[in-house]
XYZ file of C-alpha atoms in Angstrom:
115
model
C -33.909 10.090 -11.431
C -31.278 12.134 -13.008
C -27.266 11.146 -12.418
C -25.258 13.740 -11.060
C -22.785 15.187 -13.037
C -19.142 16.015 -11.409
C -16.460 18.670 -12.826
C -14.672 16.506 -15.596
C -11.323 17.711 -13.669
C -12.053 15.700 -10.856
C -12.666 12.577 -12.728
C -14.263 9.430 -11.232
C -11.540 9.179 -8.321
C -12.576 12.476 -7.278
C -16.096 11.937 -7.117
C -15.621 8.637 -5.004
C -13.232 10.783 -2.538
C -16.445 12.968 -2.467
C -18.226 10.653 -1.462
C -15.845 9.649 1.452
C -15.500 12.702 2.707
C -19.089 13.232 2.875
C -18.911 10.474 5.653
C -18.461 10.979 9.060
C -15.279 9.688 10.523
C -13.685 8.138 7.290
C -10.298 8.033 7.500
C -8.430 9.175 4.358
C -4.956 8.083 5.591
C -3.730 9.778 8.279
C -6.661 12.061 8.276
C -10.282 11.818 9.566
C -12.943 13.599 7.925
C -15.658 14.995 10.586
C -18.498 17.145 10.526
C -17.567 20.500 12.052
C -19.127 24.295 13.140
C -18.712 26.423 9.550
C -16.797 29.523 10.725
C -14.741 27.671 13.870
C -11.866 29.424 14.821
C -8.656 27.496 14.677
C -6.252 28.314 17.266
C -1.793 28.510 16.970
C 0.496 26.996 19.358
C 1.950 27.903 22.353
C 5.052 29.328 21.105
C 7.755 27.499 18.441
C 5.932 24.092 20.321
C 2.885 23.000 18.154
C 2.208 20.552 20.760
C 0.215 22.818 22.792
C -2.956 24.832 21.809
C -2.574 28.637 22.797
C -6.987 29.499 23.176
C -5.685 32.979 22.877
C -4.136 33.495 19.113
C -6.460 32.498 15.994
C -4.812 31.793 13.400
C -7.514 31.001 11.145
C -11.010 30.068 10.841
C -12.829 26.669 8.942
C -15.654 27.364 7.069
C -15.334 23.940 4.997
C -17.690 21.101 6.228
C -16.826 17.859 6.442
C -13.280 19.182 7.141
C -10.550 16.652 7.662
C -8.742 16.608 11.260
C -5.416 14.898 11.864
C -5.409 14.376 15.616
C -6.544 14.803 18.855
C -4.559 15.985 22.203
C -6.556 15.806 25.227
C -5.668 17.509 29.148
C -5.448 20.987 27.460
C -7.137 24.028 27.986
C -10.650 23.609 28.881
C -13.211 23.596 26.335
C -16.084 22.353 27.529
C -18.695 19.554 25.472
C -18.143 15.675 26.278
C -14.584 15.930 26.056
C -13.998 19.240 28.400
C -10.268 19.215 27.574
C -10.325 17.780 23.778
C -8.409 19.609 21.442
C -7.689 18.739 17.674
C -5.100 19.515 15.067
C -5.692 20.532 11.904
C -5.252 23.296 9.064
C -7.469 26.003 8.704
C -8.587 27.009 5.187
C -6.124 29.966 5.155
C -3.499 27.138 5.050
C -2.397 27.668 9.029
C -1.421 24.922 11.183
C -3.989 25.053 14.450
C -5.296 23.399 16.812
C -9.856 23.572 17.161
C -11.763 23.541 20.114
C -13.373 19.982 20.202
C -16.865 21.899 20.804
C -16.894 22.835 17.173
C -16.975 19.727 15.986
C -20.514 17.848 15.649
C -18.520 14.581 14.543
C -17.154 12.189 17.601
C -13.838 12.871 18.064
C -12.810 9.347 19.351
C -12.119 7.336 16.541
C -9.103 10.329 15.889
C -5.683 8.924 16.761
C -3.799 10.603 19.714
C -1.280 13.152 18.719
């Protein structure tokens, strides 16, 4: 079997957070990493208040998979899924702040702390 090399830049720390992340709900301090829908939209806030999702304004989209989620906010918009009203906050790979729709993500969402 041959041993997979890593980028020398990421050294052996980096390979191991690989590894993590490459699990599904690890938590990596206050993030969880989850399995997601490559190309999910992530959605702004309702005005200056980041506490509420606004379904109408992408800000971004998240085409990295595992991505890593910081919370979750339910009795929002509807979404539909298992958790009809789930929402969760993260950052979208164009840097943005935004909340996505818990339907993109193939991960439970449970084990995320509540916002």
């Amino acid at each position: 079997m041959r041993r997979r090399s890593w980028p020398a830049a990421w050294g052996r720390d980096g390979a191991q957070r690989l590894r993590r992340r490459q699990l599904l709900g690890v938590r990596d301090g206050i993030r969880t990493w989850c399995h997601n829908v490559s190309g999910a939209a992530v959605y702004g806030s309702i005005g200056n208040n980041r506490r509420y999702p606004d379904p109408t304004t992408v800000v971004g989209h998240m085409y990295s998979n595992p991505s890593w989620f910081y919370c979750k906010l339910d009795n929002q918009a509807w979404v539909g899924g298992p958790h009809p009203t789930r929402w969760v906050l993260t950052v979208a790979d164009n840097g943005q702040l935004g909340w996505m729709k818990d339907t993109a993500i193939y991960s439970e969402t449970n084990p995320l702390r509540d916002c």
